[in-house]
Amino acid sequence: DGVAVLPAPQNLSVQSTNMKHVLTWSPVIVPEEIIHYSVEYQGEYESLYMSHIWIPSSWCSPTQGPECDITDDITATVPYSLRVRATLGSLTSAWSTLKHPFNRNSTILTPPGMEITKDGFHLVIKLEDLGPQFEFFVAYWKREPGAKEHVKMVRRGGIPVHLETMEPGAAHCVKVRTFVKAIGRHSAFSQTECVKVQGEALPL
Amino acid sequence: GQEFQFGPCQVEGVVLQELWEAFQAMKDIVQAQDNITSVQLLRKEVLQNVSEAESCYLIHALLEFYLNTVFKNYHHKAVEFRILKSFSTLANNFIVIMSKLQPSQEKEMFSVRESARRRFLLFQRAFKQLDREAAVTKAFGEVDILLTWMENFYQ
C-alpha cells in the first residue's frame, strides 16, 4: 500500500445534544484508499478498577466515517474515556484518546418541540418524542390577569395529551420544558404558544 | 423524577430501569454458571425488614463489596461471555450510587450502623464459606435480588 505508518486520527471531540452523543474526529487521508476506524470506551469503573480494559463501541468497531454515535455506550452518568484508531488492511494506527473524558451530564438540552391542537373545546398537546430518558414539564394557563398556572408531567413524547377544557373566547397558553432523570437536569422552557377556541394559534 | 432514598441518603442520576435492562441482558448466561442451588448469599436475614436508617449503611457496604470484590473478580468472565457492555453499565451505575451515598458517622447512629454491619457480615461470611470462583459467580447472579431490594427505596 505504500503506507509505512498510518497516522492516528486527530481532533477527537464529542457533540452531545438531548442525550444523543456523537464522537467525531478528523479523517485520516490516504489517497485512493478506504480507511476504517475502531472506537473503544472506558467508564469510570474500568479506568478505576481495570485500566487495561477497553470496550469496543456498539456501532463503530469498525466504521468508515469519521464519526460514531456512542449514545448506546454511555449508560451511566460517569466520565467516559474514548479512543479511536485507523486501520488500512493490516496496518493500524496508534490510538488517539479524547483529551477530556465525556460525561453525559454535559449534554445540551434544548426546549422540546410541541404541537398544540384544539379538539372542540379541548386543549391537546403533542410533544416531540425524544426517547425514554425524557419527561416533560408542561405549564398551561388561561391568559387573563391573575390566572393560575397549571402543571402536568408527561412521561413520554409522541402521543397526544389532553390538558384542559377551554372556555370559549378565552386564550389558553402553554409552555414546556424537558427533564432528564439520568442526569437530574431540565431544559429551558419552550416558546409560549396560545390558542383561542375560535382563533388560530397566537404566537406571543 | 425518580431517585433512590436510602433513609437520609439521596441518590439522583441513576435510572433503575437501565440497571434492570443491563442485568436482564445477561441474567440467563450468568445464573446458568451457578451450580450451588442450596445457598443464597443475599438471604432473608440480610435484606428483610431493613429500616430506612439502616439502609444507607447496608447499601454502601454491599455496593463497595460488589465493586471491589465481585465485579473485579467476575470481569474476565464478562469478557469470556461477551457481556462486557451490560457488565460495564451495572458497574458504572453502582459507582454513581456509591459516590452519592454519605452514611452518617455520628455517634447516635452507632446501633443502627452496627445492625447494618451485622447484616452485611452475614452476607460476607456466606460468601467466604464458598469456593472463591463459585462465590463470585453466585454473588453476581444475585444482582437481581439486590436490585429488587433497592427498588423498595426508589421513589
mmCIF file of C-alpha atoms in Angstrom:
data_model
loop_
_atom_site.group_PDB
_atom_site.id
_atom_site.type_symbol
_atom_site.label_atom_id
_atom_site.label_comp_id
_atom_site.label_asym_id
_atom_site.label_seq_id
_atom_site.Cartn_x
_atom_site.Cartn_y
_atom_site.Cartn_z
ATOM 1 C CA ASP A 1 0.000 0.000 0.000
ATOM 2 C CA GLY A 2 2.981 2.322 0.091
ATOM 3 C CA VAL A 3 1.965 3.491 3.541
ATOM 4 C CA ALA A 4 4.590 2.626 6.147
ATOM 5 C CA VAL A 5 2.825 4.057 9.184
ATOM 6 C CA LEU A 6 -0.818 5.011 9.415
ATOM 7 C CA PRO A 7 -1.306 8.325 11.229
ATOM 8 C CA ALA A 8 -3.599 8.305 14.235
ATOM 9 C CA PRO A 9 -6.906 10.187 13.959
ATOM 10 C CA GLN A 10 -6.766 13.727 15.357
ATOM 11 C CA ASN A 11 -9.127 16.338 16.819
ATOM 12 C CA LEU A 12 -11.400 13.969 18.703
ATOM 13 C CA SER A 13 -14.441 15.657 20.205
ATOM 14 C CA VAL A 14 -17.937 14.808 21.378
ATOM 15 C CA GLN A 15 -21.082 16.681 20.397
ATOM 16 C CA SER A 16 -23.991 15.870 22.692
ATOM 17 C CA THR A 17 -27.495 17.237 22.403
ATOM 18 C CA ASN A 18 -30.600 15.875 24.126
ATOM 19 C CA MET A 19 -28.728 12.783 25.307
ATOM 20 C CA LYS A 20 -27.545 11.853 21.798
ATOM 21 C CA HIS A 21 -23.774 11.691 21.880
ATOM 22 C CA VAL A 22 -21.600 11.686 18.746
ATOM 23 C CA LEU A 23 -17.827 11.308 18.752
ATOM 24 C CA THR A 24 -16.109 12.949 15.756
ATOM 25 C CA TRP A 25 -12.501 13.168 14.552
ATOM 26 C CA SER A 26 -10.518 14.403 11.587
ATOM 27 C CA PRO A 27 -10.368 11.733 8.870
ATOM 28 C CA VAL A 28 -7.077 10.037 8.063
ATOM 29 C CA ILE A 29 -6.407 10.552 4.366
ATOM 30 C CA VAL A 30 -4.550 8.013 2.216
ATOM 31 C CA PRO A 31 -5.098 8.687 -1.488
ATOM 32 C CA GLU A 32 -7.303 6.112 -3.209
ATOM 33 C CA GLU A 33 -7.664 4.046 -0.040
ATOM 34 C CA ILE A 34 -10.617 3.441 2.242
ATOM 35 C CA ILE A 35 -9.726 3.903 5.914
ATOM 36 C CA HIS A 36 -11.697 2.180 8.622
ATOM 37 C CA TYR A 37 -11.806 3.237 12.269
ATOM 38 C CA SER A 38 -12.371 1.461 15.556
ATOM 39 C CA VAL A 39 -13.806 3.173 18.626
ATOM 40 C CA GLU A 40 -13.467 1.933 22.200
ATOM 41 C CA TYR A 41 -14.604 3.287 25.556
ATOM 42 C CA GLN A 42 -13.945 3.017 29.283
ATOM 43 C CA GLY A 43 -16.303 4.094 32.036
ATOM 44 C CA GLU A 44 -15.118 5.261 35.447
ATOM 45 C CA TYR A 45 -15.310 1.669 36.717
ATOM 46 C CA GLU A 46 -12.946 0.406 34.053
ATOM 47 C CA SER A 47 -10.488 3.229 34.480
ATOM 48 C CA LEU A 48 -10.511 2.818 38.278
ATOM 49 C CA TYR A 49 -10.508 -0.980 38.589
ATOM 50 C CA MET A 50 -9.120 -2.320 35.291
ATOM 51 C CA SER A 51 -7.494 0.424 33.316
ATOM 52 C CA HIS A 52 -6.126 -2.022 30.730
ATOM 53 C CA ILE A 53 -9.684 -2.936 29.651
ATOM 54 C CA TRP A 54 -11.350 -1.030 26.826
ATOM 55 C CA ILE A 55 -14.769 -1.940 25.473
ATOM 56 C CA PRO A 56 -15.470 -1.895 21.708
ATOM 57 C CA SER A 57 -18.179 0.616 20.808
ATOM 58 C CA SER A 58 -21.526 -0.917 19.927
ATOM 59 C CA TRP A 59 -21.712 0.583 16.438
ATOM 60 C CA CYS A 60 -18.232 1.618 15.426
ATOM 61 C CA SER A 61 -15.811 -1.240 15.711
ATOM 62 C CA PRO A 62 -15.213 -0.903 12.831
ATOM 63 C CA THR A 63 -16.751 2.042 10.988
ATOM 64 C CA GLN A 64 -15.869 4.025 7.847
ATOM 65 C CA GLY A 65 -16.979 7.580 8.530
ATOM 66 C CA PRO A 66 -15.030 9.921 10.831
ATOM 67 C CA GLU A 67 -17.787 9.878 13.452
ATOM 68 C CA CYS A 68 -19.503 7.482 15.819
ATOM 69 C CA ASP A 69 -22.844 7.526 17.636
ATOM 70 C CA ILE A 70 -21.795 6.481 21.129
ATOM 71 C CA THR A 71 -25.202 7.042 22.726
ATOM 72 C CA ASP A 72 -25.745 3.327 23.434
ATOM 73 C CA ASP A 73 -22.303 3.014 25.004
ATOM 74 C CA ILE A 74 -22.715 5.835 27.513
ATOM 75 C CA THR A 75 -25.036 4.180 30.028
ATOM 76 C CA ALA A 76 -24.086 5.821 33.318
ATOM 77 C CA THR A 77 -23.568 9.372 34.494
ATOM 78 C CA VAL A 78 -19.818 8.998 34.993
ATOM 79 C CA PRO A 79 -16.794 10.225 32.989
ATOM 80 C CA TYR A 80 -16.089 8.041 29.943
ATOM 81 C CA SER A 81 -12.725 7.844 28.204
ATOM 82 C CA LEU A 82 -12.931 7.305 24.446
ATOM 83 C CA ARG A 83 -10.291 6.335 21.892
ATOM 84 C CA VAL A 84 -10.108 5.834 18.118
ATOM 85 C CA ARG A 85 -7.613 4.247 15.772
ATOM 86 C CA ALA A 86 -7.443 3.927 11.993
ATOM 87 C CA THR A 87 -6.933 0.715 10.039
ATOM 88 C CA LEU A 88 -5.970 0.104 6.411
ATOM 89 C CA GLY A 89 -5.699 -3.559 5.583
ATOM 90 C CA SER A 90 -3.203 -4.977 8.071
ATOM 91 C CA LEU A 91 -1.942 -1.535 9.020
ATOM 92 C CA THR A 92 -3.283 0.032 12.208
ATOM 93 C CA SER A 93 -2.514 3.450 13.630
ATOM 94 C CA ALA A 94 -1.808 4.294 17.239
ATOM 95 C CA TRP A 95 -4.825 5.003 19.431
ATOM 96 C CA SER A 96 -5.932 8.600 19.826
ATOM 97 C CA THR A 97 -7.699 9.276 23.121
ATOM 98 C CA LEU A 98 -10.261 12.021 23.786
ATOM 99 C CA LYS A 99 -8.426 14.725 25.735
ATOM 100 C CA HIS A 100 -11.113 15.138 28.417
ATOM 101 C CA PRO A 101 -13.380 12.257 29.466
ATOM 102 C CA PHE A 102 -17.008 12.771 28.445
ATOM 103 C CA ASN A 103 -19.851 12.800 30.978
ATOM 104 C CA ARG A 104 -23.431 12.730 29.717
ATOM 105 C CA ASN A 105 -24.453 15.299 32.300
ATOM 106 C CA SER A 106 -22.863 17.869 29.956
ATOM 107 C CA THR A 107 -25.350 17.201 27.187
ATOM 108 C CA ILE A 108 -27.099 20.270 25.738
ATOM 109 C CA LEU A 109 -30.820 20.174 26.495
ATOM 110 C CA THR A 110 -32.968 22.117 24.051
ATOM 111 C CA PRO A 111 -36.573 23.148 24.632
ATOM 112 C CA PRO A 112 -38.797 20.419 23.141
ATOM 113 C CA GLY A 113 -40.918 20.779 20.053
ATOM 114 C CA MET A 114 -44.649 20.798 20.711
ATOM 115 C CA GLU A 115 -47.845 20.826 18.701
ATOM 116 C CA ILE A 116 -50.909 22.459 20.253
ATOM 117 C CA THR A 117 -54.266 21.462 18.813
ATOM 118 C CA LYS A 118 -57.938 22.072 19.666
ATOM 119 C CA ASP A 119 -60.334 19.202 19.701
ATOM 120 C CA GLY A 120 -63.601 21.038 20.094
ATOM 121 C CA PHE A 121 -63.148 22.838 23.430
ATOM 122 C CA HIS A 122 -60.309 20.508 24.431
ATOM 123 C CA LEU A 123 -56.734 21.761 24.545
ATOM 124 C CA VAL A 124 -54.443 18.964 23.356
ATOM 125 C CA ILE A 125 -50.645 18.888 23.210
ATOM 126 C CA LYS A 126 -48.355 16.532 21.361
ATOM 127 C CA LEU A 127 -44.689 16.633 22.391
ATOM 128 C CA GLU A 128 -41.568 15.742 20.443
ATOM 129 C CA ASP A 129 -40.543 12.139 21.123
ATOM 130 C CA LEU A 130 -37.008 12.446 22.499
ATOM 131 C CA GLY A 131 -36.730 8.911 23.798
ATOM 132 C CA PRO A 132 -37.252 7.113 27.135
ATOM 133 C CA GLN A 133 -34.804 9.298 29.082
ATOM 134 C CA PHE A 134 -37.064 12.353 28.784
ATOM 135 C CA GLU A 135 -40.015 13.560 30.806
ATOM 136 C CA PHE A 136 -41.896 16.775 30.053
ATOM 137 C CA PHE A 137 -42.980 19.530 32.412
ATOM 138 C CA VAL A 138 -45.994 21.228 30.809
ATOM 139 C CA ALA A 139 -47.237 24.555 32.185
ATOM 140 C CA TYR A 140 -50.584 25.927 30.932
ATOM 141 C CA TRP A 141 -52.885 28.764 31.908
ATOM 142 C CA LYS A 142 -55.743 30.910 30.750
ATOM 143 C CA ARG A 143 -54.433 34.261 29.531
ATOM 144 C CA GLU A 144 -56.083 36.693 31.896
ATOM 145 C CA PRO A 145 -54.815 38.776 34.824
ATOM 146 C CA GLY A 146 -54.038 36.695 37.885
ATOM 147 C CA ALA A 147 -54.607 33.431 36.085
ATOM 148 C CA LYS A 148 -53.393 30.316 37.903
ATOM 149 C CA GLU A 149 -50.677 28.298 36.169
ATOM 150 C CA HIS A 150 -51.384 24.545 35.969
ATOM 151 C CA VAL A 151 -48.669 21.941 35.626
ATOM 152 C CA LYS A 152 -48.691 18.450 34.156
ATOM 153 C CA MET A 153 -45.797 15.945 33.997
ATOM 154 C CA VAL A 154 -45.866 13.962 30.755
ATOM 155 C CA ARG A 155 -43.796 10.790 30.827
ATOM 156 C CA ARG A 156 -43.379 10.232 27.075
ATOM 157 C CA GLY A 157 -43.428 12.312 23.904
ATOM 158 C CA GLY A 158 -45.079 11.450 20.632
ATOM 159 C CA ILE A 159 -48.612 10.905 21.961
ATOM 160 C CA PRO A 160 -51.425 13.492 22.207
ATOM 161 C CA VAL A 161 -52.202 14.543 25.776
ATOM 162 C CA HIS A 162 -55.345 16.349 26.899
ATOM 163 C CA LEU A 163 -54.512 19.368 29.012
ATOM 164 C CA GLU A 164 -57.840 21.020 29.800
ATOM 165 C CA THR A 165 -61.227 22.060 28.538
ATOM 166 C CA MET A 166 -61.103 25.627 27.289
ATOM 167 C CA GLU A 167 -63.569 28.450 27.780
ATOM 168 C CA PRO A 168 -64.962 29.918 24.577
ATOM 169 C CA GLY A 169 -63.384 33.248 23.669
ATOM 170 C CA ALA A 170 -60.511 32.976 26.212
ATOM 171 C CA ALA A 171 -56.915 32.441 25.078
ATOM 172 C CA HIS A 172 -55.161 29.462 26.624
ATOM 173 C CA CYS A 173 -51.367 29.361 26.707
ATOM 174 C CA VAL A 174 -48.806 26.556 27.035
ATOM 175 C CA LYS A 175 -45.044 26.250 27.533
ATOM 176 C CA VAL A 176 -42.937 23.124 28.064
ATOM 177 C CA ARG A 177 -39.510 22.024 29.209
ATOM 178 C CA THR A 178 -37.856 18.620 29.362
ATOM 179 C CA PHE A 179 -36.453 16.800 32.421
ATOM 180 C CA VAL A 180 -33.845 14.045 32.175
ATOM 181 C CA LYS A 181 -33.822 11.747 35.225
ATOM 182 C CA ALA A 182 -30.468 10.173 34.430
ATOM 183 C CA ILE A 183 -28.654 13.465 34.806
ATOM 184 C CA GLY A 184 -31.123 15.358 37.024
ATOM 185 C CA ARG A 185 -31.308 18.348 34.664
ATOM 186 C CA HIS A 186 -34.030 20.128 32.711
ATOM 187 C CA SER A 187 -34.031 22.252 29.549
ATOM 188 C CA ALA A 188 -35.113 25.848 29.195
ATOM 189 C CA PHE A 189 -38.803 26.454 28.565
ATOM 190 C CA SER A 190 -40.078 26.451 25.028
ATOM 191 C CA GLN A 191 -41.694 29.491 23.467
ATOM 192 C CA THR A 192 -45.174 30.078 24.887
ATOM 193 C CA GLU A 193 -47.950 29.223 22.463
ATOM 194 C CA CYS A 194 -51.545 30.389 22.896
ATOM 195 C CA VAL A 195 -54.755 29.300 21.236
ATOM 196 C CA LYS A 196 -58.281 30.578 21.323
ATOM 197 C CA VAL A 197 -61.186 28.277 20.825
ATOM 198 C CA GLN A 198 -62.317 30.082 17.707
ATOM 199 C CA GLY A 199 -58.981 31.552 16.679
ATOM 200 C CA GLU A 200 -55.657 30.232 15.356
ATOM 201 C CA ALA A 201 -52.507 29.901 17.408
ATOM 202 C CA LEU A 202 -51.367 33.343 18.539
ATOM 203 C CA PRO A 203 -47.558 33.448 18.739
ATOM 204 C CA LEU A 204 -46.515 35.789 21.589
ATOM 205 C CA GLY B 1 -38.063 12.472 38.535
ATOM 206 C CA GLN B 2 -37.466 9.298 40.459
ATOM 207 C CA GLU B 3 -34.460 8.786 42.702
ATOM 208 C CA PHE B 4 -33.112 6.496 45.431
ATOM 209 C CA GLN B 5 -33.788 7.490 49.009
ATOM 210 C CA PHE B 6 -31.899 5.180 51.374
ATOM 211 C CA GLY B 7 -33.043 6.769 54.588
ATOM 212 C CA PRO B 8 -31.177 10.082 54.768
ATOM 213 C CA CYS B 9 -29.066 9.224 51.709
ATOM 214 C CA GLN B 10 -30.492 10.558 48.450
ATOM 215 C CA VAL B 11 -29.163 9.397 45.071
ATOM 216 C CA GLU B 12 -30.116 11.090 41.819
ATOM 217 C CA GLY B 13 -28.885 10.429 38.291
ATOM 218 C CA VAL B 14 -29.468 6.676 38.192
ATOM 219 C CA VAL B 15 -32.370 5.159 36.284
ATOM 220 C CA LEU B 16 -33.229 1.835 37.941
ATOM 221 C CA GLN B 17 -34.820 0.606 34.714
ATOM 222 C CA GLU B 18 -31.411 0.906 32.986
ATOM 223 C CA LEU B 19 -29.861 -1.338 35.644
ATOM 224 C CA TRP B 20 -32.622 -3.908 35.253
ATOM 225 C CA GLU B 21 -32.217 -3.895 31.481
ATOM 226 C CA ALA B 22 -28.468 -4.374 31.824
ATOM 227 C CA PHE B 23 -28.862 -7.319 34.224
ATOM 228 C CA GLN B 24 -31.706 -8.930 32.266
ATOM 229 C CA ALA B 25 -29.474 -8.908 29.186
ATOM 230 C CA MET B 26 -27.003 -11.253 30.954
ATOM 231 C CA LYS B 27 -29.145 -12.952 33.614
ATOM 232 C CA ASP B 28 -29.556 -16.326 31.881
ATOM 233 C CA ILE B 29 -25.911 -16.814 30.999
ATOM 234 C CA VAL B 30 -24.736 -15.586 34.401
ATOM 235 C CA GLN B 31 -27.136 -17.596 36.556
ATOM 236 C CA ALA B 32 -26.582 -20.729 34.448
ATOM 237 C CA GLN B 33 -22.987 -20.797 35.762
ATOM 238 C CA ASP B 34 -24.154 -21.029 39.404
ATOM 239 C CA ASN B 35 -24.348 -24.722 40.310
ATOM 240 C CA ILE B 36 -24.837 -24.300 44.076
ATOM 241 C CA THR B 37 -28.592 -24.027 44.352
ATOM 242 C CA SER B 38 -28.758 -24.752 48.074
ATOM 243 C CA VAL B 39 -27.166 -21.474 49.122
ATOM 244 C CA GLN B 40 -28.362 -17.860 48.782
ATOM 245 C CA LEU B 41 -25.893 -15.181 49.803
ATOM 246 C CA LEU B 42 -28.391 -12.306 49.892
ATOM 247 C CA ARG B 43 -30.820 -14.254 52.014
ATOM 248 C CA LYS B 44 -33.771 -13.050 54.088
ATOM 249 C CA GLU B 45 -31.746 -12.294 57.196
ATOM 250 C CA VAL B 46 -29.589 -9.888 55.210
ATOM 251 C CA LEU B 47 -32.246 -7.864 53.386
ATOM 252 C CA GLN B 48 -35.583 -8.308 55.115
ATOM 253 C CA ASN B 49 -37.044 -5.639 57.446
ATOM 254 C CA VAL B 50 -34.140 -3.251 56.927
ATOM 255 C CA SER B 51 -35.062 0.078 58.479
ATOM 256 C CA GLU B 52 -34.738 3.276 56.489
ATOM 257 C CA ALA B 53 -31.954 4.407 58.778
ATOM 258 C CA GLU B 54 -30.020 1.155 58.278
ATOM 259 C CA SER B 55 -30.497 1.099 54.510
ATOM 260 C CA CYS B 56 -27.820 3.690 53.684
ATOM 261 C CA TYR B 57 -25.175 1.802 55.675
ATOM 262 C CA LEU B 58 -26.158 -1.547 54.212
ATOM 263 C CA ILE B 59 -26.294 -0.469 50.563
ATOM 264 C CA HIS B 60 -22.941 1.293 50.970
ATOM 265 C CA ALA B 61 -21.307 -1.856 52.355
ATOM 266 C CA LEU B 62 -22.891 -4.121 49.752
ATOM 267 C CA LEU B 63 -22.023 -1.928 46.747
ATOM 268 C CA GLU B 64 -18.473 -1.451 47.990
ATOM 269 C CA PHE B 65 -18.109 -5.239 48.259
ATOM 270 C CA TYR B 66 -19.649 -5.774 44.836
ATOM 271 C CA LEU B 67 -17.346 -3.240 43.180
ATOM 272 C CA ASN B 68 -14.146 -4.234 44.974
ATOM 273 C CA THR B 69 -14.620 -7.991 45.102
ATOM 274 C CA VAL B 70 -17.455 -9.365 42.982
ATOM 275 C CA PHE B 71 -17.212 -7.268 39.828
ATOM 276 C CA LYS B 72 -13.444 -7.159 39.966
ATOM 277 C CA ASN B 73 -13.185 -10.947 40.040
ATOM 278 C CA TYR B 74 -16.010 -11.539 37.572
ATOM 279 C CA HIS B 75 -14.659 -9.237 34.884
ATOM 280 C CA HIS B 76 -12.715 -11.922 32.989
ATOM 281 C CA LYS B 77 -15.943 -13.948 32.736
ATOM 282 C CA ALA B 78 -17.776 -10.892 31.443
ATOM 283 C CA VAL B 79 -15.195 -10.778 28.648
ATOM 284 C CA GLU B 80 -15.494 -14.543 28.075
ATOM 285 C CA PHE B 81 -19.331 -14.451 27.944
ATOM 286 C CA ARG B 82 -19.296 -11.252 25.815
ATOM 287 C CA ILE B 83 -21.435 -9.366 28.279
ATOM 288 C CA LEU B 84 -18.927 -6.573 28.866
ATOM 289 C CA LYS B 85 -21.308 -3.799 27.817
ATOM 290 C CA SER B 86 -24.070 -4.772 30.282
ATOM 291 C CA PHE B 87 -21.465 -5.527 32.943
ATOM 292 C CA SER B 88 -19.998 -2.036 32.417
ATOM 293 C CA THR B 89 -23.423 -0.397 32.684
ATOM 294 C CA LEU B 90 -24.058 -2.034 36.063
ATOM 295 C CA ALA B 91 -20.574 -1.367 37.412
ATOM 296 C CA ASN B 92 -20.543 2.294 36.403
ATOM 297 C CA ASN B 93 -24.025 2.946 37.779
ATOM 298 C CA PHE B 94 -23.027 1.265 41.061
ATOM 299 C CA ILE B 95 -20.112 3.717 41.142
ATOM 300 C CA VAL B 96 -22.539 6.622 40.699
ATOM 301 C CA ILE B 97 -24.658 5.375 43.611
ATOM 302 C CA MET B 98 -21.603 4.804 45.805
ATOM 303 C CA SER B 99 -20.270 8.268 45.067
ATOM 304 C CA LYS B 100 -23.514 9.850 46.309
ATOM 305 C CA LEU B 101 -24.004 7.816 49.466
ATOM 306 C CA GLN B 102 -22.757 9.616 52.566
ATOM 307 C CA PRO B 103 -23.748 7.429 55.522
ATOM 308 C CA SER B 104 -23.642 9.464 58.702
ATOM 309 C CA GLN B 105 -20.781 8.677 61.111
ATOM 310 C CA GLU B 106 -22.411 10.325 64.102
ATOM 311 C CA LYS B 107 -22.266 8.579 67.468
ATOM 312 C CA GLU B 108 -26.026 8.426 67.862
ATOM 313 C CA MET B 109 -26.179 6.222 64.777
ATOM 314 C CA PHE B 110 -23.824 3.586 66.265
ATOM 315 C CA SER B 111 -26.507 0.970 66.960
ATOM 316 C CA VAL B 112 -28.076 1.411 63.518
ATOM 317 C CA ARG B 113 -24.652 1.174 61.907
ATOM 318 C CA GLU B 114 -23.904 -1.973 63.894
ATOM 319 C CA SER B 115 -27.176 -3.559 62.884
ATOM 320 C CA ALA B 116 -26.410 -2.909 59.212
ATOM 321 C CA ARG B 117 -22.875 -4.235 59.701
ATOM 322 C CA ARG B 118 -24.195 -7.485 61.201
ATOM 323 C CA ARG B 119 -26.438 -7.966 58.180
ATOM 324 C CA PHE B 120 -23.516 -7.348 55.821
ATOM 325 C CA LEU B 121 -21.301 -9.764 57.767
ATOM 326 C CA LEU B 122 -23.955 -12.481 57.348
ATOM 327 C CA PHE B 123 -23.629 -11.995 53.591
ATOM 328 C CA GLN B 124 -19.837 -11.787 53.631
ATOM 329 C CA ARG B 125 -19.458 -14.907 55.811
ATOM 330 C CA ALA B 126 -21.691 -16.901 53.485
ATOM 331 C CA PHE B 127 -19.591 -15.632 50.577
ATOM 332 C CA LYS B 128 -16.335 -16.725 52.232
ATOM 333 C CA GLN B 129 -17.656 -20.177 53.004
ATOM 334 C CA LEU B 130 -17.840 -20.953 49.296
ATOM 335 C CA ASP B 131 -15.028 -21.600 46.864
ATOM 336 C CA ARG B 132 -13.848 -18.204 45.619
ATOM 337 C CA GLU B 133 -14.921 -18.530 41.989
ATOM 338 C CA ALA B 134 -18.237 -20.132 42.908
ATOM 339 C CA ALA B 135 -18.905 -17.335 45.407
ATOM 340 C CA VAL B 136 -18.172 -14.605 42.850
ATOM 341 C CA THR B 137 -20.398 -16.312 40.288
ATOM 342 C CA LYS B 138 -23.240 -16.709 42.799
ATOM 343 C CA ALA B 139 -22.970 -13.146 44.085
ATOM 344 C CA PHE B 140 -23.005 -11.722 40.572
ATOM 345 C CA GLY B 141 -26.010 -13.886 39.737
ATOM 346 C CA GLU B 142 -27.800 -12.473 42.796
ATOM 347 C CA VAL B 143 -27.703 -8.880 41.496
ATOM 348 C CA ASP B 144 -31.410 -9.266 40.719
ATOM 349 C CA ILE B 145 -32.078 -9.906 44.418
ATOM 350 C CA LEU B 146 -30.077 -6.772 45.207
ATOM 351 C CA LEU B 147 -31.915 -4.674 42.599
ATOM 352 C CA THR B 148 -35.282 -5.951 43.866
ATOM 353 C CA TRP B 149 -34.376 -4.820 47.372
ATOM 354 C CA MET B 150 -33.049 -1.455 46.082
ATOM 355 C CA GLU B 151 -36.369 -0.933 44.303
ATOM 356 C CA ASN B 152 -38.005 -0.509 47.727
ATOM 357 C CA PHE B 153 -36.044 2.710 48.078
ATOM 358 C CA TYR B 154 -36.649 4.079 44.568
ATOM 359 C CA GLN B 155 -39.355 6.668 44.598
#
